[in-house]
Short mmCIF file of C-alpha atoms in Angstrom, two decimals:
data_model
loop_
_atom_site.label_atom_id
_atom_site.label_comp_id
_atom_site.label_asym_id
_atom_site.label_seq_id
_atom_site.Cartn_x
_atom_site.Cartn_y
_atom_site.Cartn_z
CA UNK A 11 0.00 0.00 0.00
CA UNK A 12 1.43 3.41 -0.89
CA UNK A 13 1.59 6.24 1.61
CA UNK A 14 -1.61 8.03 0.56
CA UNK A 15 -4.21 5.29 0.14
CA UNK A 16 -5.30 5.84 3.72
CA UNK A 17 -7.71 8.66 4.52
CA UNK A 18 -9.27 8.62 1.05
CA UNK A 19 -11.70 11.43 0.27
CA UNK A 20 -15.40 10.62 0.71
CA UNK A 21 -16.41 13.33 -1.79
CA UNK A 22 -19.01 12.45 -4.42
CA UNK A 23 -19.06 14.15 -7.80
CA UNK A 24 -22.33 16.15 -7.97
CA UNK A 25 -22.75 15.94 -11.75
CA UNK A 26 -24.85 13.30 -13.47
CA UNK A 27 -23.12 10.68 -15.61
CA UNK A 28 -24.44 12.37 -18.76
CA UNK A 29 -22.58 15.59 -17.85
CA UNK A 30 -18.90 15.67 -18.98
CA UNK A 31 -17.98 17.22 -15.62
CA UNK A 32 -18.79 13.90 -13.98
CA UNK A 33 -15.25 12.76 -14.88
CA UNK A 34 -13.63 15.39 -12.63
CA UNK A 35 -11.82 14.49 -9.43
CA UNK A 36 -12.50 16.50 -6.28
CA UNK A 37 -9.48 18.81 -6.63
CA UNK A 38 -10.38 19.52 -10.27
CA UNK A 39 -13.98 20.26 -9.34
CA UNK A 40 -12.84 22.68 -6.60
CA UNK A 41 -10.70 24.67 -9.01
CA UNK A 42 -13.38 24.69 -11.72
CA UNK A 43 -16.17 25.85 -9.40
CA UNK A 44 -14.14 28.64 -7.77
CA UNK A 45 -15.69 31.84 -9.24
CA UNK A 46 -12.75 34.13 -8.34
CA UNK A 47 -11.59 36.51 -11.07
CA UNK A 48 -7.90 35.82 -10.36
CA UNK A 49 -6.93 32.20 -9.67
CA UNK A 50 -3.52 30.58 -9.35
CA UNK A 51 -3.02 26.85 -8.90
CA UNK A 52 0.12 24.87 -8.14
CA UNK A 53 -0.65 21.49 -9.66
CA UNK A 54 1.68 18.51 -9.44
CA UNK A 55 2.76 16.99 -12.73
CA UNK A 56 0.36 14.47 -14.31
CA UNK A 57 -2.67 15.63 -12.31
CA UNK A 58 -4.68 17.07 -15.22
CA UNK A 59 -4.21 20.81 -14.78
CA UNK A 60 -4.59 21.65 -18.48
CA UNK A 61 -7.56 19.31 -18.76
CA UNK A 62 -9.25 21.05 -15.83
CA UNK A 63 -8.47 24.64 -16.83
CA UNK A 64 -9.45 24.13 -20.48
CA UNK A 65 -12.77 22.64 -19.35
CA UNK A 66 -13.54 25.66 -17.16
CA UNK A 67 -12.58 27.91 -20.06
CA UNK A 68 -15.05 26.16 -22.42
CA UNK A 69 -17.81 26.26 -19.82
CA UNK A 70 -17.28 30.03 -19.50
CA UNK A 71 -17.49 30.41 -23.29
CA UNK A 72 -20.87 28.65 -23.38
CA UNK A 73 -22.13 30.55 -20.33
CA UNK A 74 -21.30 33.83 -22.09
CA UNK A 75 -23.39 32.67 -25.06
CA UNK A 76 -26.34 31.74 -22.85
CA UNK A 77 -26.48 34.82 -20.60
CA UNK A 78 -26.74 37.36 -23.41
CA UNK A 79 -23.14 38.57 -23.48
CA UNK A 80 -22.87 37.41 -27.07
CA UNK A 81 -19.83 35.27 -26.39
CA UNK A 82 -16.42 35.92 -24.89
CA UNK A 83 -12.72 35.61 -25.72
CA UNK A 84 -9.96 33.59 -24.06
CA UNK A 85 -6.23 33.44 -24.72
CA UNK A 86 -4.09 30.42 -23.83
CA UNK A 87 -0.35 30.99 -23.40
CA UNK A 88 2.22 28.27 -22.62
CA UNK A 89 6.04 27.97 -22.57
CA UNK A 90 6.09 26.39 -26.03
CA UNK A 91 3.88 26.27 -29.08
CA UNK A 92 3.51 22.51 -28.58
CA UNK A 93 1.99 23.03 -25.13
CA UNK A 94 -0.23 25.87 -26.37
CA UNK A 95 -1.59 23.73 -29.20
CA UNK A 96 -2.05 20.69 -26.94
CA UNK A 97 -4.13 22.78 -24.52
CA UNK A 98 -6.14 24.11 -27.46
CA UNK A 99 -6.79 20.49 -28.47
CA UNK A 100 -8.19 19.87 -24.98
CA UNK A 101 -10.47 22.88 -25.52
CA UNK A 102 -11.80 21.23 -28.68
CA UNK A 103 -12.37 17.98 -26.76
CA UNK A 104 -14.41 19.81 -24.11
CA UNK A 105 -16.47 21.61 -26.79
CA UNK A 106 -17.41 18.25 -28.28
CA UNK A 107 -18.12 16.82 -24.81
CA UNK A 108 -20.57 19.68 -24.18
CA UNK A 109 -22.15 19.02 -27.63
CA UNK A 110 -21.07 22.40 -28.91
CA UNK A 111 -19.91 23.31 -32.40
CA UNK A 112 -16.45 24.39 -33.60
CA UNK A 113 -17.14 26.81 -36.46
CA UNK A 114 -13.59 27.47 -37.52
CA UNK A 115 -9.92 26.80 -36.78
CA UNK A 116 -7.10 28.93 -38.11
CA UNK A 117 -3.38 29.10 -37.51
CA UNK A 118 -0.96 31.96 -38.17
CA UNK A 119 2.80 31.56 -38.41
CA UNK A 120 5.67 33.95 -38.99
CA UNK A 121 6.33 32.68 -42.52
CA UNK A 122 5.95 29.11 -43.85
CA UNK A 123 4.34 26.04 -42.33
CA UNK A 124 7.42 25.21 -40.24
CA UNK A 125 8.07 28.74 -38.95
CA UNK A 126 7.30 30.09 -35.48
CA UNK A 127 3.68 30.06 -34.36
CA UNK A 128 2.00 33.45 -33.97
CA UNK A 129 -1.40 32.17 -32.89
CA UNK A 130 -3.95 29.40 -33.36
CA UNK A 131 -7.64 30.16 -32.89
CA UNK A 132 -10.92 28.25 -32.67
CA UNK A 133 -14.44 29.69 -32.86
CA UNK A 134 -16.97 28.05 -30.52
CA UNK A 135 -20.73 28.11 -30.85
CA UNK A 136 -23.55 26.50 -28.91
CA UNK A 137 -25.72 24.47 -31.25
CA UNK A 138 -28.79 26.39 -32.35
CA UNK A 139 -27.20 29.81 -31.79
CA UNK A 140 -25.44 32.28 -34.08
CA UNK A 141 -23.25 34.07 -31.53
CA UNK A 142 -19.80 32.62 -30.88
CA UNK A 143 -16.84 32.71 -28.49
CA UNK A 144 -13.19 32.49 -29.50
CA UNK A 145 -10.19 30.80 -27.92
CA UNK A 146 -6.70 31.75 -29.12
CA UNK A 147 -3.47 29.90 -28.27
CA UNK A 148 -0.05 31.56 -28.39
CA UNK A 149 3.49 30.82 -27.18
CA UNK A 150 4.02 32.60 -23.86
CA UNK A 151 6.25 35.48 -24.93
CA UNK A 152 5.84 39.22 -24.26
CA UNK A 153 5.35 40.03 -27.96
CA UNK A 154 2.59 37.43 -28.45
CA UNK A 155 0.47 38.40 -25.42
CA UNK A 156 0.91 42.17 -25.46
CA UNK A 157 -2.22 44.23 -26.08
CA UNK A 158 -4.65 41.31 -25.84
CA UNK A 159 -7.84 42.40 -24.07
CA UNK A 160 -9.13 38.93 -23.25
CA UNK A 161 -9.56 36.39 -20.49
CA UNK A 162 -6.26 34.60 -19.97
CA UNK A 163 -5.11 31.07 -19.17
CA UNK A 164 -1.36 30.84 -18.52
CA UNK A 165 -0.32 27.20 -18.32
CA UNK A 166 3.07 26.21 -16.83
CA UNK A 167 3.53 29.94 -16.36
CA UNK A 168 6.66 29.58 -14.23
CA UNK A 169 8.47 27.95 -17.19
CA UNK A 170 7.94 30.70 -19.76
CA UNK A 171 11.14 32.03 -21.33
CA UNK A 172 10.66 35.25 -19.35
CA UNK A 173 7.52 35.01 -17.18
CA UNK A 174 8.19 38.37 -15.51
CA UNK A 175 8.26 40.32 -18.78
CA UNK A 176 5.30 38.35 -20.14
CA UNK A 177 3.28 39.18 -17.04
CA UNK A 178 4.15 42.86 -17.30
CA UNK A 179 3.11 42.83 -20.97
CA UNK A 180 -0.28 41.32 -20.30
CA UNK A 181 -1.38 42.95 -17.04
CA UNK A 182 -2.40 46.41 -18.41
CA UNK A 183 -4.85 44.83 -20.86
CA UNK A 184 -6.54 42.42 -18.47
CA UNK A 185 -6.90 44.93 -15.62
CA UNK A 186 -8.26 47.84 -17.70
CA UNK A 187 -12.09 47.81 -17.23
CA UNK A 188 -12.54 50.09 -20.26
CA UNK A 189 -11.26 47.38 -22.61
CA UNK A 190 -14.27 45.07 -22.75
CA UNK A 191 -14.95 44.88 -19.02
CA UNK A 192 -13.24 42.81 -16.29
CA UNK A 193 -11.18 39.87 -17.45
CA UNK A 194 -10.54 36.54 -15.77
CA UNK A 195 -7.03 35.23 -15.18
CA UNK A 196 -6.08 31.60 -14.61
CA UNK A 197 -2.48 30.67 -13.83
CA UNK A 198 -1.69 26.96 -13.56
CA UNK A 199 1.87 25.77 -13.08
CA UNK A 200 4.31 23.57 -11.27
CA UNK A 201 6.74 25.62 -9.16
CA UNK A 202 10.04 26.84 -10.56
CA UNK A 203 12.10 28.14 -7.68
CA UNK A 204 12.12 30.73 -4.96
CA UNK A 205 11.77 34.22 -6.39
CA UNK A 206 10.14 32.98 -9.60
CA UNK A 207 7.17 34.83 -11.11
CA UNK A 208 4.66 32.32 -9.73
CA UNK A 209 6.35 32.35 -6.33
CA UNK A 210 5.94 36.13 -6.12
CA UNK A 211 2.23 35.85 -6.90
CA UNK A 212 1.76 32.85 -4.60
CA UNK A 213 3.35 34.57 -1.60
CA UNK A 214 1.74 37.99 -2.15
CA UNK A 215 -0.90 38.62 0.51
CA UNK A 216 -1.88 42.26 -0.05
CA UNK A 217 -2.90 44.55 -2.91
CA UNK A 218 -5.91 45.31 -5.07
CA UNK A 219 -5.55 42.07 -7.03
CA UNK A 220 -6.70 39.28 -4.71
CA UNK A 221 -5.65 35.80 -5.82
CA UNK A 222 -7.59 32.66 -5.02
CA UNK A 223 -4.93 29.99 -4.45
CA UNK A 224 -5.16 26.25 -5.03
CA UNK A 225 -2.42 23.71 -4.29
CA UNK A 226 -2.62 20.11 -5.44
CA UNK A 227 0.32 17.85 -4.60
CA UNK A 228 0.51 14.32 -5.95
CA UNK A 229 -0.56 13.16 -2.48
CA UNK A 230 -3.64 15.41 -2.57
CA UNK A 231 -4.53 14.16 -6.04
CA UNK A 232 -4.26 10.47 -5.10
CA UNK A 233 -6.23 11.03 -1.89
CA UNK A 234 -8.96 12.63 -4.04
CA UNK A 235 -9.15 9.77 -6.49
CA UNK A 236 -6.29 9.98 -9.02
CA UNK A 237 -5.30 6.34 -9.74
CA UNK A 238 -1.50 6.61 -9.54
CA UNK A 239 0.95 4.51 -7.52
CA UNK A 240 3.02 7.18 -5.79
CA UNK A 241 5.81 4.84 -4.66
CA UNK A 242 6.28 3.50 -8.19
CA UNK A 243 6.24 7.01 -9.66
CA UNK A 244 8.77 8.29 -7.11
CA UNK A 245 11.11 5.37 -7.77
CA UNK A 246 10.89 5.87 -11.54
CA UNK A 247 11.49 9.62 -11.21
CA UNK A 248 14.60 8.98 -9.07
CA UNK A 249 15.31 12.63 -8.23
CA UNK A 250 14.47 13.70 -4.64
CA UNK A 251 14.84 17.44 -5.27
CA UNK A 252 12.95 17.26 -8.56
CA UNK A 253 10.25 15.16 -6.88
CA UNK A 254 9.74 17.76 -4.14
CA UNK A 255 9.25 20.47 -6.75
CA UNK A 256 7.44 18.67 -9.57
CA UNK A 257 5.14 16.47 -7.47
CA UNK A 258 4.98 18.06 -4.01
CA UNK A 259 4.73 21.66 -5.28
CA UNK A 260 7.65 23.08 -3.31
CA UNK A 261 9.54 26.10 -4.65
CA UNK A 262 13.10 24.75 -4.94
CA UNK A 263 14.93 24.72 -8.29
CA UNK A 264 15.13 27.65 -10.64
CA UNK A 265 15.03 26.71 -14.32
CA UNK A 266 15.56 28.73 -17.47
CA UNK A 267 15.25 27.74 -21.12
CA UNK A 268 18.60 26.75 -22.63
CA UNK A 269 17.74 27.84 -26.19
CA UNK A 270 15.03 30.55 -26.39
CA UNK A 271 12.99 30.87 -29.58
CA UNK A 272 14.87 34.04 -30.55
CA UNK A 273 18.19 32.17 -30.63
CA UNK A 274 16.69 29.20 -32.46
CA UNK A 275 15.23 31.49 -35.12
CA UNK A 276 18.67 33.02 -35.65
CA UNK A 277 20.34 29.65 -36.36
CA UNK A 278 17.56 28.19 -38.54
CA UNK A 279 19.16 28.01 -41.96
CA UNK A 280 17.54 27.33 -45.37
CA UNK A 281 20.62 25.36 -46.41
CA UNK A 282 20.27 22.89 -43.54
CA UNK A 283 18.62 19.58 -44.47
CA UNK A 284 16.45 17.24 -42.42
CA UNK A 285 17.59 14.19 -44.38
CA UNK A 286 20.01 13.21 -47.10
CA UNK A 287 19.54 10.35 -49.58
CA UNK A 288 21.50 7.13 -49.26
CA UNK A 289 23.74 8.17 -52.17
CA UNK A 290 24.93 11.16 -50.13
CA UNK A 291 26.47 8.81 -47.56
CA UNK A 292 27.75 6.15 -49.98
CA UNK A 293 29.52 8.47 -52.44
CA UNK A 294 31.44 10.76 -50.05
CA UNK A 295 35.19 10.89 -50.60
CA UNK A 296 38.16 12.31 -48.70
CA UNK A 297 37.80 15.73 -50.36
CA UNK A 298 34.28 16.29 -48.98
CA UNK A 299 33.73 18.35 -45.86
CA UNK A 300 33.81 16.00 -42.86
CA UNK A 301 30.63 14.78 -41.17
CA UNK A 302 30.41 14.37 -37.39
CA UNK A 303 27.58 12.43 -35.79
CA UNK A 304 25.84 12.57 -32.41
CA UNK A 305 23.52 9.72 -31.40
CA UNK A 306 21.13 9.80 -28.44
CA UNK A 307 19.88 6.23 -28.08
CA UNK A 308 16.31 5.27 -27.15
CA UNK A 309 14.68 1.87 -27.24
CA UNK A 310 11.13 1.96 -25.85
CA UNK A 311 10.25 5.14 -23.97
CA UNK A 312 12.35 7.69 -25.89
CA UNK A 313 13.38 8.22 -29.48
CA UNK A 314 16.76 7.45 -30.92
CA UNK A 315 18.06 10.55 -32.66
CA UNK A 316 21.14 10.73 -34.89
CA UNK A 317 22.22 14.29 -35.75
CA UNK A 318 24.77 14.77 -38.55
CA UNK A 319 26.80 18.00 -38.78
CA UNK A 320 28.86 18.91 -41.84
CA UNK A 321 31.97 20.77 -40.70
CA UNK A 322 32.45 23.79 -43.00
CA UNK A 323 35.47 25.30 -41.35
CA UNK A 324 34.25 26.79 -38.10
CA UNK A 325 30.61 26.52 -39.16
CA UNK A 326 28.59 23.35 -38.53
CA UNK A 327 25.69 22.73 -40.93
CA UNK A 328 22.99 20.14 -40.25
CA UNK A 329 22.84 17.52 -42.96
CA UNK A 330 20.52 14.93 -41.42
CA UNK A 331 18.33 14.47 -38.32
CA UNK A 332 17.15 10.86 -38.13
CA UNK A 333 14.67 9.71 -35.48
CA UNK A 334 13.81 6.07 -34.78
CA UNK A 335 10.96 4.99 -32.54
CA UNK A 336 10.45 1.60 -30.92
CA UNK A 337 13.09 0.00 -33.14
CA UNK A 338 15.16 -3.07 -32.11
CA UNK A 339 18.82 -2.32 -31.46
CA UNK A 340 20.24 -4.41 -34.33
CA UNK A 341 17.86 -2.76 -36.81
CA UNK A 342 18.86 0.69 -35.53
CA UNK A 343 22.48 -0.18 -36.24
CA UNK A 344 21.56 -1.38 -39.72
CA UNK A 345 19.59 1.80 -40.48
CA UNK A 346 22.29 4.15 -39.18
CA UNK A 347 25.29 2.24 -40.55
CA UNK A 348 25.65 4.36 -43.77
CA UNK A 349 25.83 7.58 -41.71
CA UNK A 350 28.21 6.04 -39.16
CA UNK A 351 30.46 4.69 -41.88
CA UNK A 352 30.63 8.12 -43.58
CA UNK A 353 31.22 10.04 -40.33
CA UNK A 354 34.62 11.23 -39.20
CA UNK A 355 33.69 11.02 -35.50
CA UNK A 356 30.68 9.71 -33.57
CA UNK A 357 29.67 10.69 -30.04
CA UNK A 358 27.22 8.11 -28.75
CA UNK A 359 25.04 8.02 -25.65
CA UNK A 360 26.44 5.10 -23.60
CA UNK A 361 23.95 5.26 -20.73
CA UNK A 362 21.33 2.65 -19.78
CA UNK A 363 19.91 1.01 -22.91
CA UNK A 364 22.55 2.78 -25.02
CA UNK A 365 25.30 0.52 -23.66
CA UNK A 366 24.42 -2.42 -25.89
CA UNK A 367 24.16 -0.26 -29.00
CA UNK A 368 27.43 1.47 -28.10
CA UNK A 369 29.26 -1.84 -27.75
CA UNK A 370 28.07 -2.93 -31.19
CA UNK A 371 29.05 0.40 -32.76
CA UNK A 372 32.49 0.46 -31.12
CA UNK A 373 33.16 -3.12 -32.20
CA UNK A 374 32.38 -2.25 -35.83
CA UNK A 375 33.86 1.24 -36.14
CA UNK A 376 36.47 1.33 -33.39
CA UNK A 377 36.45 3.20 -30.11
CA UNK A 378 37.79 6.75 -29.75
CA UNK A 379 39.54 7.17 -26.41
CA UNK A 380 42.96 8.83 -26.84
CA UNK A 381 43.81 8.44 -23.14
CA UNK A 382 43.84 4.68 -23.75
CA UNK A 383 45.47 4.99 -27.19
CA UNK A 384 42.23 4.11 -28.96
CA UNK A 385 41.69 6.12 -32.15
CA UNK A 386 38.58 4.69 -33.76
CA UNK A 387 35.44 6.69 -34.57
CA UNK A 388 33.11 6.08 -31.63
CA UNK A 389 33.30 7.96 -28.35
CA UNK A 390 31.12 6.18 -25.78
CA UNK A 391 29.67 8.99 -23.67
CA UNK A 392 28.29 8.13 -20.25
CA UNK A 393 25.84 10.80 -19.13
CA UNK A 394 26.79 12.29 -15.80
CA UNK A 395 25.87 15.70 -14.46
CA UNK A 396 29.43 16.85 -15.12
CA UNK A 397 29.05 15.81 -18.76
CA UNK A 398 25.72 17.66 -19.08
CA UNK A 399 27.45 20.77 -17.75
CA UNK A 400 29.98 20.45 -20.56
CA UNK A 401 27.66 19.51 -23.43
CA UNK A 402 24.80 21.96 -23.10
CA UNK A 403 26.69 25.19 -22.33
CA UNK A 404 28.86 24.40 -25.39
CA UNK A 405 25.68 24.05 -27.47
CA UNK A 406 24.36 27.38 -26.19
CA UNK A 407 27.70 29.08 -26.89
CA UNK A 408 27.76 27.78 -30.47
CA UNK A 409 24.20 28.99 -30.99
CA UNK A 410 24.98 32.41 -29.49
CA UNK A 411 27.95 32.77 -31.87
CA UNK A 412 25.78 31.65 -34.84
CA UNK A 413 28.17 28.77 -35.60
CA UNK A 414 25.35 26.28 -36.20
CA UNK A 415 22.84 25.82 -39.01
CA UNK A 416 19.69 23.85 -38.19
CA UNK A 417 16.60 23.10 -40.30
CA UNK A 418 13.44 25.14 -39.94
CA UNK A 419 11.28 22.40 -38.50
CA UNK A 420 8.63 22.58 -35.76
CA UNK A 421 9.51 19.26 -34.08
CA UNK A 422 13.19 20.20 -33.92
CA UNK A 423 12.44 23.71 -32.65
CA UNK A 424 10.15 22.47 -29.86
CA UNK A 425 12.62 19.74 -28.87
CA UNK A 426 15.58 22.14 -28.62
CA UNK A 427 13.45 24.68 -26.77
CA UNK A 428 12.42 22.11 -24.13
CA UNK A 429 15.86 21.74 -22.54
CA UNK A 430 16.24 23.79 -19.36
CA UNK A 431 19.19 24.97 -17.27
CA UNK A 432 18.37 24.19 -13.63
CA UNK A 433 19.93 25.57 -10.45
CA UNK A 434 19.16 23.36 -7.44
CA UNK A 435 18.60 24.64 -3.87
CA UNK A 436 22.18 23.67 -3.02
CA UNK A 437 23.44 25.87 -5.84
CA UNK A 438 24.37 23.02 -8.18
CA UNK A 439 23.78 23.28 -11.92
CA UNK A 440 22.10 20.62 -14.05
CA UNK A 441 20.04 20.30 -17.23
CA UNK A 442 16.59 18.74 -17.57
CA UNK A 443 13.78 18.36 -20.07
CA UNK A 444 10.24 17.05 -19.63
CA UNK A 445 9.08 13.80 -21.18
CA UNK A 446 6.55 14.52 -23.92
CA UNK A 447 4.72 12.52 -26.55
CA UNK A 448 7.60 13.36 -28.90
CA UNK A 449 10.51 12.37 -26.72
CA UNK A 450 12.73 13.76 -24.01
CA UNK A 451 14.77 16.48 -25.76
CA UNK A 452 16.37 13.62 -27.71
CA UNK A 453 17.17 15.86 -30.69
CA UNK A 454 18.75 18.48 -28.42
CA UNK A 455 20.97 15.85 -26.82
CA UNK A 456 21.95 14.40 -30.19
CA UNK A 457 22.88 17.86 -31.48
CA UNK A 458 24.99 18.53 -28.38
CA UNK A 459 26.76 15.19 -28.91
CA UNK A 460 27.34 15.95 -32.61
CA UNK A 461 28.83 19.31 -31.68
CA UNK A 462 31.13 17.57 -29.19
CA UNK A 463 32.28 15.19 -31.93
CA UNK A 464 32.86 18.10 -34.33
CA UNK A 465 34.75 20.35 -31.91
CA UNK A 466 36.97 17.59 -30.52
CA UNK A 467 38.05 16.49 -33.99
CA UNK A 468 41.15 17.96 -35.66
CA UNK A 469 40.30 21.07 -37.72
CA UNK A 470 39.94 20.31 -41.39
CA UNK A 471 39.39 23.48 -43.41
CA UNK A 472 40.58 26.21 -41.07
CA UNK A 473 38.69 29.52 -41.18
CA UNK A 474 35.45 30.00 -43.08
CA UNK A 475 36.33 30.97 -46.64
CA UNK A 476 34.16 32.74 -49.24
CA UNK A 477 33.71 29.38 -50.96
CA UNK A 478 32.40 27.84 -47.72
CA UNK A 479 30.14 30.83 -47.13
CA UNK A 480 28.57 30.26 -50.53
CA UNK A 481 27.81 26.67 -49.54
CA UNK A 482 26.22 27.83 -46.29
CA UNK A 483 23.87 30.19 -48.09
CA UNK A 484 22.85 28.07 -51.07
CA UNK A 485 19.46 26.36 -50.75
CA UNK A 486 19.97 22.60 -50.60
CA UNK A 487 17.42 19.95 -51.65
CA UNK A 488 15.12 18.96 -48.81
CA UNK A 489 13.98 15.45 -48.03
CA UNK A 490 11.33 13.95 -45.77
CA UNK A 491 12.72 13.38 -42.25
CA UNK A 492 13.21 9.72 -41.34
CA UNK A 493 11.12 8.42 -38.45
CA UNK A 494 10.63 4.68 -38.73
CA UNK A 495 8.94 1.87 -36.83
CA UNK A 496 10.14 -1.76 -36.95
CA UNK A 497 7.16 -2.91 -39.04
CA UNK A 498 7.94 -0.20 -41.59
CA UNK A 499 11.51 -1.46 -41.88
CA UNK A 500 10.36 -5.04 -42.43
CA UNK A 501 8.14 -3.95 -45.32
#
């Protein structure tokens, strides 16, 4: 028996089974039914905070249509466009659950389909009515929220690139009664350190803005019905400080995004390619610019990602980003063999399930470990905190100096943006990324490993020449990124 099964809540959901709100747990119901204009909630991870807040948002949209207001407007902002769009998807689910109609969906981006998201919007209507409400999702940045006179849902607010500046940008619009009347504000987040933006709001006890505060730890959630084994989850998480913050809602670590969108936009390069055809790897000769490869290995839970960098003097251009999902180890080696054979150096994740793959790769291509007089291709990299503190600052420095070219691709951008620099309560530095449906910053790790391989190799072409610059700027053919499953390989 885990430590919270005792003293279970005796609460009964008041909604009938035909009402979609009947699926709510007690802590979700409490937050939803709180009518306060300003609400902040510290929710533990995996307790359904976006699900709850998006449901309340939809209910408010329909209420505005019923009470003669002619609809209302909400804006969702999150640390990344992926999170913003996922919350918007939950909004759509709640609209359908309430038997409403979605009249239109539209998405605006900075340029092409793979460029930065400006906003995504859905129009909601109660069946049998003409009036509508709108819900708009944006990445949580000062420039995307500024000037919006609308009700606001800020999800994972404490993990915005700059939550303080974003809050300052949005507050004048939502507190000005002349701009469409009073606006509601919902902040839902897990804590991100003493002195963070959410911590300042959470600990503020005076002022004209009165916050209604809700705290839901993993223990609260399980006591109120969430079917999770806490002991199993804690053992799998295996990080006492992270557990206290992520699941017990204590303000401990302070995290900041390693690669903000502004920096990623600056290194996105039209000459970078997501994939290269097999002939590219098979026909390379000694006169071609060298390729260095970083491989972050995943077997079941995470992706394998192989990131290939072409070394054009001091500039590293992406030539291929291969992702493999749920693929047996020997098939991964077979799929990646052409790239590994063509590479000058390979830095390979040699942690956990990566050990077996690393042994196979080192046996075939030779191990690189100069301290032991081994001068093959493959450096077997065991992930320690010390290694993280070497890899990721080097990646940030290369990005700051614009020495990298990466493809303009939404999955890559969101993956690189998800890695965070974390300062623990004891003052130690580490790097973390959340697990998502699309991995665990696997592409970011692979890129950092590729950069390590490239920068630890002997220089090949010296300084960047005009000829190399012309290669950097010329548009290269683009190919569909490789993401394979074992059954696809067998076909």
